[in-house]
Coordinates of C-alpha atoms and ligand atoms in Angstrom, one line a residue:
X1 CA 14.5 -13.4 30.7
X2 CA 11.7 -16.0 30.4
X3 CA 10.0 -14.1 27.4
X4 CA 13.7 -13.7 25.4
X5 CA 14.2 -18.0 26.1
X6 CA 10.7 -18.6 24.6
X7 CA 11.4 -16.3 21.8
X8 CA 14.6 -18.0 21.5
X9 CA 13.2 -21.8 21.4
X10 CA 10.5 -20.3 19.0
X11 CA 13.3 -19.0 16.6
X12 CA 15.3 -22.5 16.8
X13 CA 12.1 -24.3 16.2
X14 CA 11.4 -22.1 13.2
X15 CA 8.4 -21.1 14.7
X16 CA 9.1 -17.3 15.2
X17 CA 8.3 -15.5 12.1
X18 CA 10.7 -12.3 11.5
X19 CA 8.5 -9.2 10.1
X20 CA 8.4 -6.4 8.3
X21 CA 6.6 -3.0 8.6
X22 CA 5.5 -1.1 5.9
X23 CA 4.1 2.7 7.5
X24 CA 2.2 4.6 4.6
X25 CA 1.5 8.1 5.0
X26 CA -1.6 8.9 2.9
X27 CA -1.9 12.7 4.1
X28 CA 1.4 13.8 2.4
X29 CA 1.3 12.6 -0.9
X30 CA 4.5 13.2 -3.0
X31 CA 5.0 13.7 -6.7
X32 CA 3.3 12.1 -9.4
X33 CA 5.4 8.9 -11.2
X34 CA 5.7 10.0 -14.7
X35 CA 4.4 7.7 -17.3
X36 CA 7.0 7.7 -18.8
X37 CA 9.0 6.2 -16.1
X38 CA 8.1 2.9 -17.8
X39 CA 9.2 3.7 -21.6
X40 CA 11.6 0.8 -23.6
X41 CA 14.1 0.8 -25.8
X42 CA 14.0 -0.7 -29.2
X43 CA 17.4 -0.4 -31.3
X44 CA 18.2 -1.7 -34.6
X45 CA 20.1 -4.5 -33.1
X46 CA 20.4 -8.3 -33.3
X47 CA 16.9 -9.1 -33.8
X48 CA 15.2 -6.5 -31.2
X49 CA 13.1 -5.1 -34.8
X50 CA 13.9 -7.1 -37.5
X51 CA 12.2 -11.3 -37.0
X52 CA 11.4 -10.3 -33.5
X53 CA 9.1 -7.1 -33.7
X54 CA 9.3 -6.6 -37.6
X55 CA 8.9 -9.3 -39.8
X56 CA 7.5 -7.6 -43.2
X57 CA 3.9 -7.0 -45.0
X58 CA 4.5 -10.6 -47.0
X59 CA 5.4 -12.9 -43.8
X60 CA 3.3 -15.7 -42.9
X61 CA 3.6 -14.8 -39.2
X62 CA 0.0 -12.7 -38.8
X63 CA 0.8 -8.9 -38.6
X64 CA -0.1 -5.5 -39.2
X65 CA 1.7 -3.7 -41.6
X66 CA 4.7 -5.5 -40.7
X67 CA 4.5 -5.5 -37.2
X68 CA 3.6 -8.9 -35.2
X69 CA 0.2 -9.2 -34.1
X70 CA 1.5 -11.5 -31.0
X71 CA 4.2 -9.4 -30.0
X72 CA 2.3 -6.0 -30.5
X73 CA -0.6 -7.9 -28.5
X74 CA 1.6 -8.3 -25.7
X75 CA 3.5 -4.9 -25.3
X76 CA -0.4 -3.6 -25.4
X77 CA -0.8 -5.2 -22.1
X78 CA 2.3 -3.4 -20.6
X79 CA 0.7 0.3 -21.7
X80 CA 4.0 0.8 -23.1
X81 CA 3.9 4.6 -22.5
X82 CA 6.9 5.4 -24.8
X83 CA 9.4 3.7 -26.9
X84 CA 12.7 5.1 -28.2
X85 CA 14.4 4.3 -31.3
X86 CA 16.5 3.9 -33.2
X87 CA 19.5 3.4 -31.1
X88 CA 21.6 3.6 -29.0
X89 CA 25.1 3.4 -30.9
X90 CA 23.1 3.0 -34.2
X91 CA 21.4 6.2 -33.1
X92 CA 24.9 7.7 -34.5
X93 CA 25.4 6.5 -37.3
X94 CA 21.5 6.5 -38.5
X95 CA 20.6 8.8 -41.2
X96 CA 16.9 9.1 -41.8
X97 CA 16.8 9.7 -45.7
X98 CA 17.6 5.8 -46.3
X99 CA 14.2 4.5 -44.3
X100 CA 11.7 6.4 -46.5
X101 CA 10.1 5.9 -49.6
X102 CA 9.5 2.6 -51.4
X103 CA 11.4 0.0 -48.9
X104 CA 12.6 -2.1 -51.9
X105 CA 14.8 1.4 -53.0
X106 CA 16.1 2.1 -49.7
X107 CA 19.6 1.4 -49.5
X108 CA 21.6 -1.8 -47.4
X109 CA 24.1 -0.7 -44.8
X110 CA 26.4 -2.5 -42.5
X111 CA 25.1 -2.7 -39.1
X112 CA 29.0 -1.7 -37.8
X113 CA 27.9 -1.2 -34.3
X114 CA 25.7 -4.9 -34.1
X115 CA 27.0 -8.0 -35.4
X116 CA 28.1 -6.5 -39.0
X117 CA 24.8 -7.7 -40.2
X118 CA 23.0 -6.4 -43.6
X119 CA 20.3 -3.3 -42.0
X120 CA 18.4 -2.8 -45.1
X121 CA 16.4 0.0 -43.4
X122 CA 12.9 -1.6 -44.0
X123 CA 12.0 -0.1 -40.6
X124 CA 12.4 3.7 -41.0
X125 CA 10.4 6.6 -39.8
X126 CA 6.9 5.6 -41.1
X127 CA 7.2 2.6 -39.7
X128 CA 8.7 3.2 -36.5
X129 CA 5.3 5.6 -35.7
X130 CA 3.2 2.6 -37.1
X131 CA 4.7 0.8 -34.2
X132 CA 4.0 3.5 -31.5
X133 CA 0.3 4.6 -32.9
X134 CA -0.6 0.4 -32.9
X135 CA 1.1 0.2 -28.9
X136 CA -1.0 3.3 -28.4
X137 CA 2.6 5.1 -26.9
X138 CA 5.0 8.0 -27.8
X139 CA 7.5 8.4 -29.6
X140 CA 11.0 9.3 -28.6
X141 CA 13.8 9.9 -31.8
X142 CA 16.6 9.7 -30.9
X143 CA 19.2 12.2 -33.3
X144 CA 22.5 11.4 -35.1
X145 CA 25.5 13.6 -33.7
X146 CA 28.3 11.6 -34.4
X147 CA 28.0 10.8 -37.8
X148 CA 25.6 13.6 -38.8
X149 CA 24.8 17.0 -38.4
X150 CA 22.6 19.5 -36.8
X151 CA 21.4 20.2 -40.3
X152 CA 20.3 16.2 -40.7
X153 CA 18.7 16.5 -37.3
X154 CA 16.4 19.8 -38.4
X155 CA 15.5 18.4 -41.3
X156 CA 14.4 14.9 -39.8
X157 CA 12.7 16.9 -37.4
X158 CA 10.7 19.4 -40.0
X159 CA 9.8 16.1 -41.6
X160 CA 8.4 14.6 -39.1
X161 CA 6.6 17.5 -37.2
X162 CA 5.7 20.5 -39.8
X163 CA 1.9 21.1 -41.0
X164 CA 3.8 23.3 -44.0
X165 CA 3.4 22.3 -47.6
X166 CA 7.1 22.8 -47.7
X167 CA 9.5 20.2 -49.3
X168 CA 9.8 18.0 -46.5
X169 CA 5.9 17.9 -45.2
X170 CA 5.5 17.3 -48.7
X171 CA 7.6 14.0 -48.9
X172 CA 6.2 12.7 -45.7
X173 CA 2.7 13.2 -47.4
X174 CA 4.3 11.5 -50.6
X175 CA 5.3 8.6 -48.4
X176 CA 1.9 8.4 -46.9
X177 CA 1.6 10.7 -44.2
X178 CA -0.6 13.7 -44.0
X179 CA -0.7 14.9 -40.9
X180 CA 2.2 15.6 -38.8
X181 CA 4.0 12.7 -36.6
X182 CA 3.8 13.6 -32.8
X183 CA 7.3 13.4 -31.5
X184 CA 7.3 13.3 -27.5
X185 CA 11.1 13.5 -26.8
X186 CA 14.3 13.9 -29.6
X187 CA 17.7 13.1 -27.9
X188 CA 20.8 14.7 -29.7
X189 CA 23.1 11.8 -29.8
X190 CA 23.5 8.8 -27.8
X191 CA 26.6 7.9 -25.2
X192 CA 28.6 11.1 -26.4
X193 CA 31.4 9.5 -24.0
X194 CA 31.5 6.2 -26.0
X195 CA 29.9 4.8 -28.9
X196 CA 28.6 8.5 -29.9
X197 CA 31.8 9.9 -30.8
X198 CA 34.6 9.8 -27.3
X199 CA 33.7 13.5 -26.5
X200 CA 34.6 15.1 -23.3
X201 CA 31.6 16.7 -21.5
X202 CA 32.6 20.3 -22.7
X203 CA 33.1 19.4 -26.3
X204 CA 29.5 17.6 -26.2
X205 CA 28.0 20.4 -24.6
X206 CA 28.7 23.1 -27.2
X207 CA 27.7 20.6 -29.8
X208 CA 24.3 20.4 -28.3
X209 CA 24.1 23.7 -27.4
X210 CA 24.6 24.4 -31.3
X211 CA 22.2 21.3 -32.7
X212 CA 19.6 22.7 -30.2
X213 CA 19.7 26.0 -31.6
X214 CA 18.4 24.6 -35.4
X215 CA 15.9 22.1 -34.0
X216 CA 13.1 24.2 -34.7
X217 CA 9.5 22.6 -34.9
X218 CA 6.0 24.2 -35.4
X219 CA 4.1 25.6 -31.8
X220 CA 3.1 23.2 -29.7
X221 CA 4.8 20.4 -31.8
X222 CA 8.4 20.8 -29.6
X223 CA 9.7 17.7 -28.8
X224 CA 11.2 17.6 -25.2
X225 CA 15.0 17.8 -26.3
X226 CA 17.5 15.3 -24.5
X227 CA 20.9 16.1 -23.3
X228 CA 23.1 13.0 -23.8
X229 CA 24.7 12.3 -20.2
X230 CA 27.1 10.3 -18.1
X231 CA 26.9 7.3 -17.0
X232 CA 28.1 4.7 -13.9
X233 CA 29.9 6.9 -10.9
X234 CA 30.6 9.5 -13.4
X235 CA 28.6 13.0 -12.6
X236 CA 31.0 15.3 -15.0
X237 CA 28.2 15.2 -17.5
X238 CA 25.4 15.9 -15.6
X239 CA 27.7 19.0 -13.9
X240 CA 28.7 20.4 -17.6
X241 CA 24.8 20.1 -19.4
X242 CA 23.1 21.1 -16.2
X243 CA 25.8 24.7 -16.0
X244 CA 26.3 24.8 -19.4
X245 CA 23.0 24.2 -21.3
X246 CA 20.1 24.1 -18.6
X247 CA 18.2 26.9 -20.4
X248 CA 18.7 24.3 -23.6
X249 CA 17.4 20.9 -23.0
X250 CA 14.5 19.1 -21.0
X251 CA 16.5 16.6 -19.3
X252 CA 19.7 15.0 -19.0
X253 CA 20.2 11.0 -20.3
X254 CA 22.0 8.7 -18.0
X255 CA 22.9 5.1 -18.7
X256 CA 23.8 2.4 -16.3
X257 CA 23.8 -1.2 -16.7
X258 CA 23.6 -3.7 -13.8
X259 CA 26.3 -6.8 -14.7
X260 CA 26.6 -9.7 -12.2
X261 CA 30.2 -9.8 -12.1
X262 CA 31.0 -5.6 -12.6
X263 CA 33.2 -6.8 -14.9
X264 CA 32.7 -6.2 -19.0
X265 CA 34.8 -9.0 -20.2
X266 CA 32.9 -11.7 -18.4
X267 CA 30.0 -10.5 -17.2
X268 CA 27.7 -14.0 -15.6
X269 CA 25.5 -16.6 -17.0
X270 CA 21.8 -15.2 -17.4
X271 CA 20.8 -18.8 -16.3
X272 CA 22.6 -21.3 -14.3
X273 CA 24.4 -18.9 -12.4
X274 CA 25.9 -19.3 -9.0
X275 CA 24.2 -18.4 -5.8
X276 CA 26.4 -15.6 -5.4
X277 CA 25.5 -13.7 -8.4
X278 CA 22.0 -13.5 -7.5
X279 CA 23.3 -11.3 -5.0
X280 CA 25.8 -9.5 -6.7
X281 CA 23.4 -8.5 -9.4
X282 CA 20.8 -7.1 -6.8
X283 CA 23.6 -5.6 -4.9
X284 CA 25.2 -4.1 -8.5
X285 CA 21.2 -3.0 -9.7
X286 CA 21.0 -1.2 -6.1
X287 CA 23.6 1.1 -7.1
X288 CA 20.9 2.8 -9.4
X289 CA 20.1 4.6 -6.0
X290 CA 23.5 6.4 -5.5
X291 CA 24.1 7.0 -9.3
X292 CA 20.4 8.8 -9.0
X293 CA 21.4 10.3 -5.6
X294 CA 24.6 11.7 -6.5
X295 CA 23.2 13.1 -10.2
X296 CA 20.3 14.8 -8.7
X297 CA 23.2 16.4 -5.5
X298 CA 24.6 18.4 -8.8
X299 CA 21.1 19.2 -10.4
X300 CA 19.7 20.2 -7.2
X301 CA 22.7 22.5 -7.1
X302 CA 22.7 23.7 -10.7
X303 CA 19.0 23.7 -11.4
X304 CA 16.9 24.1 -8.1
X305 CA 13.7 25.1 -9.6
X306 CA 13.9 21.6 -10.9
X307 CA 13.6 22.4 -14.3
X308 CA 15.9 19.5 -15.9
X309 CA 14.5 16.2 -15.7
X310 CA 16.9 13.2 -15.3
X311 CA 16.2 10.5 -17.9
X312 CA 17.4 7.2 -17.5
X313 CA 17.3 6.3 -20.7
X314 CA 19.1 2.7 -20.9
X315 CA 19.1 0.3 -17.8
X316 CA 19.0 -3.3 -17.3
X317 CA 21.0 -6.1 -16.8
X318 CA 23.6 -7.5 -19.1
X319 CA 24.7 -10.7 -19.6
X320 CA 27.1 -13.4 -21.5
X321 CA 25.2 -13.6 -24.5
X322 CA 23.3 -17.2 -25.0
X323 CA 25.7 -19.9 -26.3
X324 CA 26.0 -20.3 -30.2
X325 CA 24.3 -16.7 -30.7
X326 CA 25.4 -13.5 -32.3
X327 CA 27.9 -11.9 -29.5
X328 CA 26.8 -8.6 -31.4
X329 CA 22.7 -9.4 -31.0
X330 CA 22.9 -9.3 -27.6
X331 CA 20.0 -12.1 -26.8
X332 CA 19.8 -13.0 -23.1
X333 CA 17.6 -15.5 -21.2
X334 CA 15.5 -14.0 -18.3
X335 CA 14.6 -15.4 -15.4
X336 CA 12.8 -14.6 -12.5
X337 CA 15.9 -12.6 -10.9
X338 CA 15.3 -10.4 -13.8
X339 CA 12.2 -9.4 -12.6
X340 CA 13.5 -9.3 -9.0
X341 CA 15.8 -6.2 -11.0
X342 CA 13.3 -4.9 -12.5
X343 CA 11.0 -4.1 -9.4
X344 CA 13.9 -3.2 -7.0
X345 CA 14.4 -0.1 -10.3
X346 CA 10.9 0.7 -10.6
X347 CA 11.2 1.4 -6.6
X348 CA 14.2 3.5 -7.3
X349 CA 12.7 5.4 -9.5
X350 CA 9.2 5.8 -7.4
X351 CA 11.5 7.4 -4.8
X352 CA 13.2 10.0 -7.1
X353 CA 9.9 10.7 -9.4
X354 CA 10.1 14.7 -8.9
X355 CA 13.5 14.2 -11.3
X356 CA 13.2 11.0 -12.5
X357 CA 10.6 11.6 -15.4
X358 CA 11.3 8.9 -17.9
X359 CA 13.6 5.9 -18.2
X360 CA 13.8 3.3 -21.0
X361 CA 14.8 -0.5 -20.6
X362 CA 17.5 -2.0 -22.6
X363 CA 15.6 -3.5 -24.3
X364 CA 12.0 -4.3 -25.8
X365 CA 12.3 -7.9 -27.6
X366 CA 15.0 -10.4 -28.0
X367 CA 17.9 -7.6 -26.5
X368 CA 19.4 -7.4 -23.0
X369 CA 16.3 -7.7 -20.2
X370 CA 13.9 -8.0 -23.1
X371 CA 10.2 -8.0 -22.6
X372 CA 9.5 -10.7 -25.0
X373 CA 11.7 -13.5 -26.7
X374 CA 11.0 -14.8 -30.2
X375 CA 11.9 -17.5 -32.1
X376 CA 10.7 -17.6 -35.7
X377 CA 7.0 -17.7 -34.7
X378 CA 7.1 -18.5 -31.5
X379 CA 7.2 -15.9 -28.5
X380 CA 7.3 -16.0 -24.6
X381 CA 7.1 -13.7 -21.9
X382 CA 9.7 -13.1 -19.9
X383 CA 9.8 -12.5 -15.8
X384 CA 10.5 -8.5 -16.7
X385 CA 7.6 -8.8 -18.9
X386 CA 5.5 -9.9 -15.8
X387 CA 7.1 -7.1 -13.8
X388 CA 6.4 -4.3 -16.1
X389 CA 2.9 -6.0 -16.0
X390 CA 2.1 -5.8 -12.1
X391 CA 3.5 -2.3 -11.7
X392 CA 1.2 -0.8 -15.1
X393 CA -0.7 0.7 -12.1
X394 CA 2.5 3.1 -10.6
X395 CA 1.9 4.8 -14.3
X396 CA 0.9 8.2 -14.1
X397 CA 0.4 7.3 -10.0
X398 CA 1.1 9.5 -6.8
X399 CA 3.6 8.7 -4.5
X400 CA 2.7 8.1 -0.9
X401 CA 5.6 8.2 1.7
X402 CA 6.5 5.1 3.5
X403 CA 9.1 4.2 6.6
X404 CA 10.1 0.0 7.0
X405 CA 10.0 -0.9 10.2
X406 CA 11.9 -4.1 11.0
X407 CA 14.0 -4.7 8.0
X408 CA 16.2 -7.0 7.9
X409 CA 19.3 -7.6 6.3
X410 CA 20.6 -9.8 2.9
X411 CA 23.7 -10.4 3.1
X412 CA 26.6 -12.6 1.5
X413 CA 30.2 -12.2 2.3
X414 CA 31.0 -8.6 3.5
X415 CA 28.0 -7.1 1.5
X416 CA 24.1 -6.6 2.0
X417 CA 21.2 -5.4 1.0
X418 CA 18.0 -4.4 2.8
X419 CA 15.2 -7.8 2.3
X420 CA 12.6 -6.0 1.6
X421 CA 12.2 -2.9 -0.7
X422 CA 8.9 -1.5 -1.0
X423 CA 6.8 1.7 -3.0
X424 CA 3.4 3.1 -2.2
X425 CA 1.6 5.2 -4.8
X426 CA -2.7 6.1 -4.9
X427 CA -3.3 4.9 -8.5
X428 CA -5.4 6.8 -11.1
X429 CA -8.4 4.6 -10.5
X430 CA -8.1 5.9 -6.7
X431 CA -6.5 2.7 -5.1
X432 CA -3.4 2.6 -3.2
X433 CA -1.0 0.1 -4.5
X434 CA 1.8 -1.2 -2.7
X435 CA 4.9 -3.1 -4.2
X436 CA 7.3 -5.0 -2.6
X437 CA 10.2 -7.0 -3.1
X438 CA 11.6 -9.4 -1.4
X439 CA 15.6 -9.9 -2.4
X440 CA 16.5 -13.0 -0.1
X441 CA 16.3 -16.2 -2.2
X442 CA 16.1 -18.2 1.1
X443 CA 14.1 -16.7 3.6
X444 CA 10.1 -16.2 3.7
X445 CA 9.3 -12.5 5.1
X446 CA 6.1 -11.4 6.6
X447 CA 5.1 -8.3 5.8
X448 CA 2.9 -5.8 7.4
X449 CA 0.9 -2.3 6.0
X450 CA 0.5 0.1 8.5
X451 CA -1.8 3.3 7.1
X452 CA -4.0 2.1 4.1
X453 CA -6.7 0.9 6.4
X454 CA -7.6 -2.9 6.4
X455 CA -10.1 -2.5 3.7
X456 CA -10.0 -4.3 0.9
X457 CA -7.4 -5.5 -0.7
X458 CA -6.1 -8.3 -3.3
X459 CA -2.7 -8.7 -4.4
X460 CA -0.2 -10.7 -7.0
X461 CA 2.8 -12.1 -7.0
X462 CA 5.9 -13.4 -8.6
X463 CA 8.0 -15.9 -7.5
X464 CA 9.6 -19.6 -8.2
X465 CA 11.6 -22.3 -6.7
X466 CA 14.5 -21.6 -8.7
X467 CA 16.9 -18.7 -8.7
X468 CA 17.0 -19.0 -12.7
X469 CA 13.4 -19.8 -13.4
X470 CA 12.7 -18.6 -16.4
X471 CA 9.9 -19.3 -19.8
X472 CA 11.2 -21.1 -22.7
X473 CA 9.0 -22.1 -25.5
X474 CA 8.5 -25.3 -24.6
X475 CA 7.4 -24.3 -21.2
X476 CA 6.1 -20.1 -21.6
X477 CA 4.2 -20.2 -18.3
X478 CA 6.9 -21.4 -15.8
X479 CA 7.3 -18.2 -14.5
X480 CA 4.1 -16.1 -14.4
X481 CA 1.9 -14.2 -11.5
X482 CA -0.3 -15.8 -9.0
X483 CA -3.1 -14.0 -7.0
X484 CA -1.2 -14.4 -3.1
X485 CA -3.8 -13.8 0.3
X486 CA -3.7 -10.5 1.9
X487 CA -4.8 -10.5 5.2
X488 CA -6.7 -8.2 7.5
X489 CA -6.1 -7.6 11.1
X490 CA -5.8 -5.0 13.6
X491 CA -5.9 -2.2 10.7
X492 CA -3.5 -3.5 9.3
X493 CA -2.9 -5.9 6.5
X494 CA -0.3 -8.7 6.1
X495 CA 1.4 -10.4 3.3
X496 CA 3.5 -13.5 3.9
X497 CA 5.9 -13.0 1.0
X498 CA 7.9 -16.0 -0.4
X499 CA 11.5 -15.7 -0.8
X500 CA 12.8 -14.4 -3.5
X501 CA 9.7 -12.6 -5.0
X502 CA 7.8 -10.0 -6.2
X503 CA 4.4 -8.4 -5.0
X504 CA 1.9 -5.6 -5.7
X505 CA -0.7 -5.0 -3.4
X506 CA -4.2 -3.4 -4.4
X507 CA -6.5 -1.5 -1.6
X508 CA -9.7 -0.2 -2.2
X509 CA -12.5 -0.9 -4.0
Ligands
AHR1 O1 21.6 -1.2 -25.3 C1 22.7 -1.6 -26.0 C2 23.8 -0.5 -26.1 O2 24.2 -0.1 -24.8 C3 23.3 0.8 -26.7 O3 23.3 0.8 -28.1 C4 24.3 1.8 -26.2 O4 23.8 3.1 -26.0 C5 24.7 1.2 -24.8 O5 26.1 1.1 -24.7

């Protein structure tokens, strides 16, 4: 009775600090996060290539090739592992004869999909590899089913991959490549429910099952081969590709978007936006977890060998686009609830690595929960930028189980959402890293590891005053990572996390 009152007068007088436990079990190491896990998405769209990754050969802005020296510079530092282009809903109506050769003959096309803007197809396949061979990643193509053909696909694909000094080998050389481009993952069509021709699961399936059967390469030049999927609640895609062409296909693509408000017609301010959508959109990104769960329930059942990968190949948030821009470019602030996404996903994804090999983020640059935001010659990196920054560690890293002890609850209204989410992993270099994310914009939490020892240990985080922090280009730095103290007691180690913020934790020498 005396202990709970003195607990109690401790609480009122702010004293008592609420904690969390986070138990680590090194001895049973899980399954190894794909690299891949942290791929983009770069689609010809608003000004994702062209001004904000591509600006041309002739442009005063320094680059290579083409490609900006300030924004390649940055991605560099991410490790970007693989980046898939060229759409999206342009994936379908792509067609890969008009971006090679001399880029003053290459035809200009309507952009129907984004904006109605002039694509004059400056960036094509050469280009697109310069782009992944100066990041140092891979290359994922993604294939045109709705306006094109399994033929088209083939023969993009013998362009690309064949050593033969047949025709197409032959142009690629002609157009400046000798030896053979390496392509990691090929995706026949994009969104075969929507943008990529309103098919029904079935009617998709035989299609791929068809393409598939042409999309021959040379020995040990196979692409993985994507299955275009579902995408929200709905697991009718996953069910059909996973019966239907399992024997066919790598993995199966899945889409979802996190939007403050759920609703597509007005979907929330990136900035400025009320208190309550900073929980709604962590609330609406935490449904990631079930869309994974209930996807993987129907692979487990249709493929328990675990062959099929699950590729989440577009996620992110998606907002009102900025005032007095492009409604079709898509260009977003981001601010430090972005990154606050971002990191509750990467978790997600940690926690589902044995099917979750790859996902993409909508999108690299100056689209959706970009990376990096341009303007002319200026550039800034955004909060997600940092994120994928402080996690380049969980690449290619081994997951480590972990229980929370203590946990409290976010809530607002009816709703809520666990405060802290948290992922363990033993990194290449040998270290254990530990991220965690703290959702509550108001409320400090103390966090504890249990099981990594109380070695060494340093750690970053993420965090601001504001809800909406974000860089602009006046201000670029307003929202970057600080080293925070870890502490050492008792074997264990604490963190004192700051509301609202983001932390990875590094232990060992
Ligand atoms: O990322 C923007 C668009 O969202 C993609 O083109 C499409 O696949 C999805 O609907």
């Amino acid at each position: 009775m005396k202990k709970t009152m003195i607990a109690l007068a401790l609480l009122t007088a702010g004293l008592a600090q609420a904690a969390t436990t986070v138990k680590i079990d090194t001895a049973k190491p899980g399954p190894v996060i794909n690299k891949d896990v942290y791929g983009q998405f770069a689609e010809h769209l608003g000004t994702g290539i062209y001004g904000g990754m591509w600006v041309g050969p002739q442009s005063k802005i320094p680059n290579t090739r083409g490609w900006r020296n300030d924004v390649i510079g940055a991605l560099k530092k991410l490790h970007v592992p693989l980046v898939r282009w060229p759409g999206g809903c342009f994936a379908d109506e792509y067609h890969w004869r008009e971006g090679i050769g001399p880029r003053n003959k290459r035809p200009v096309k309507i952009n129907t999909t984004w904006g109605g803007v002039d694509e004059n197809n400056a960036v094509g396949t050469h280009e697109f590899f310069d782009l992944v061979e100066q990041l140092g990643a891979d290359a994922y193509v993604n294939g045109n089913l709705g306006t094109g053909s399994p033929q088209e696909m083939a023969e993009w694909l013998e362009y690309m991959t064949s050593d033969n000094k047949s025709t197409l080998p032959e142009l690629r050389r002609k157009n400046g490549r000798d030896k053979p481009f390496k392509v990691a993952y090929f995706a026949v069509g994009n969104e075969a429910w929507g943008c990529g021709g309103n098919m029904k699961p079935e009617y998709y399936t035989n299609l791929y099952r068809q393409s598939v059967t042409f999309l021959k390469t040379p020995a040990g030049a196979r692409p993985k081969m994507v299955a275009s999927g579902g995408n929200d609640n709905d697991t009718s895609w996953t069910e059909e590709l996973s019966k239907s062409a399992k024997n066919m296909t790598d993995g199966i693509s899945f889409h979802y978007y996190t939007i403050p408000t759920g609703k597509w017609e007005v979907k929330g301010a990136a900035t400025g936006f009320p208190d309550n959508e900073w929980f709604s959109t962590l609330h609406a990104t935490l449904r990631m977890e079930d869309h994974i769960r209930n996807n993987v329930k129907v692979l487990d059942k249709n493929d328990p060998e675990k062959k099929l990968g699950f590729y989440v190949d577009e996620w992110g948030t998606w907002y009102d686009v900025e005032k007095g821009t492009n409604a079709g470019f898509l260009y977003q602030q981001n601010t430090l609830r972005d990154a606050v996404v971002a990191a509750l996903n990467f978790n997600i994804f940690h926690d589902h690595a044995d099917r979750v090999r790859m996902t993409n983020i909508a999108q690299m640059v100056n689209v959706l929960q970009a990376m990096v935001l341009t303007d002319n010659e200026k550039m800034l990196l955004t909060p997600t930028y940092h994120a994928y920054e402080m996690y380049v560690p969980f690449q290619g890293a081994t997951t480590l189980p972990l229980s929370l002890e203590g946990n409290r609850k976010y809530s607002s209204g009816d709703k809520s959402i666990p405060q802290v989410s948290a992922s363990a992993a033993r990194g290449k270099d040998g270290k254990i890293y530990v991220a965690l994310v703290n959702t509550n914009p108001g409320e400090a939490e103390e966090v504890n590891i249990d099981g990594v020892g109380a070695g060494k240990a340093s750690a970053r985080v993420l965090t601001a005053n504001a809800m909406d922090a974000h860089n602009t280009f006046a201000k670029p730095d307003a929202v970057k990572p600080a080293p925070i103290a870890v502490q050492s007691s008792g074997g264990k180690l604490t963190v004192k996390m700051p509301a609202k913020s983001v932390v990875v934790v590094a232990v060992g020498d």
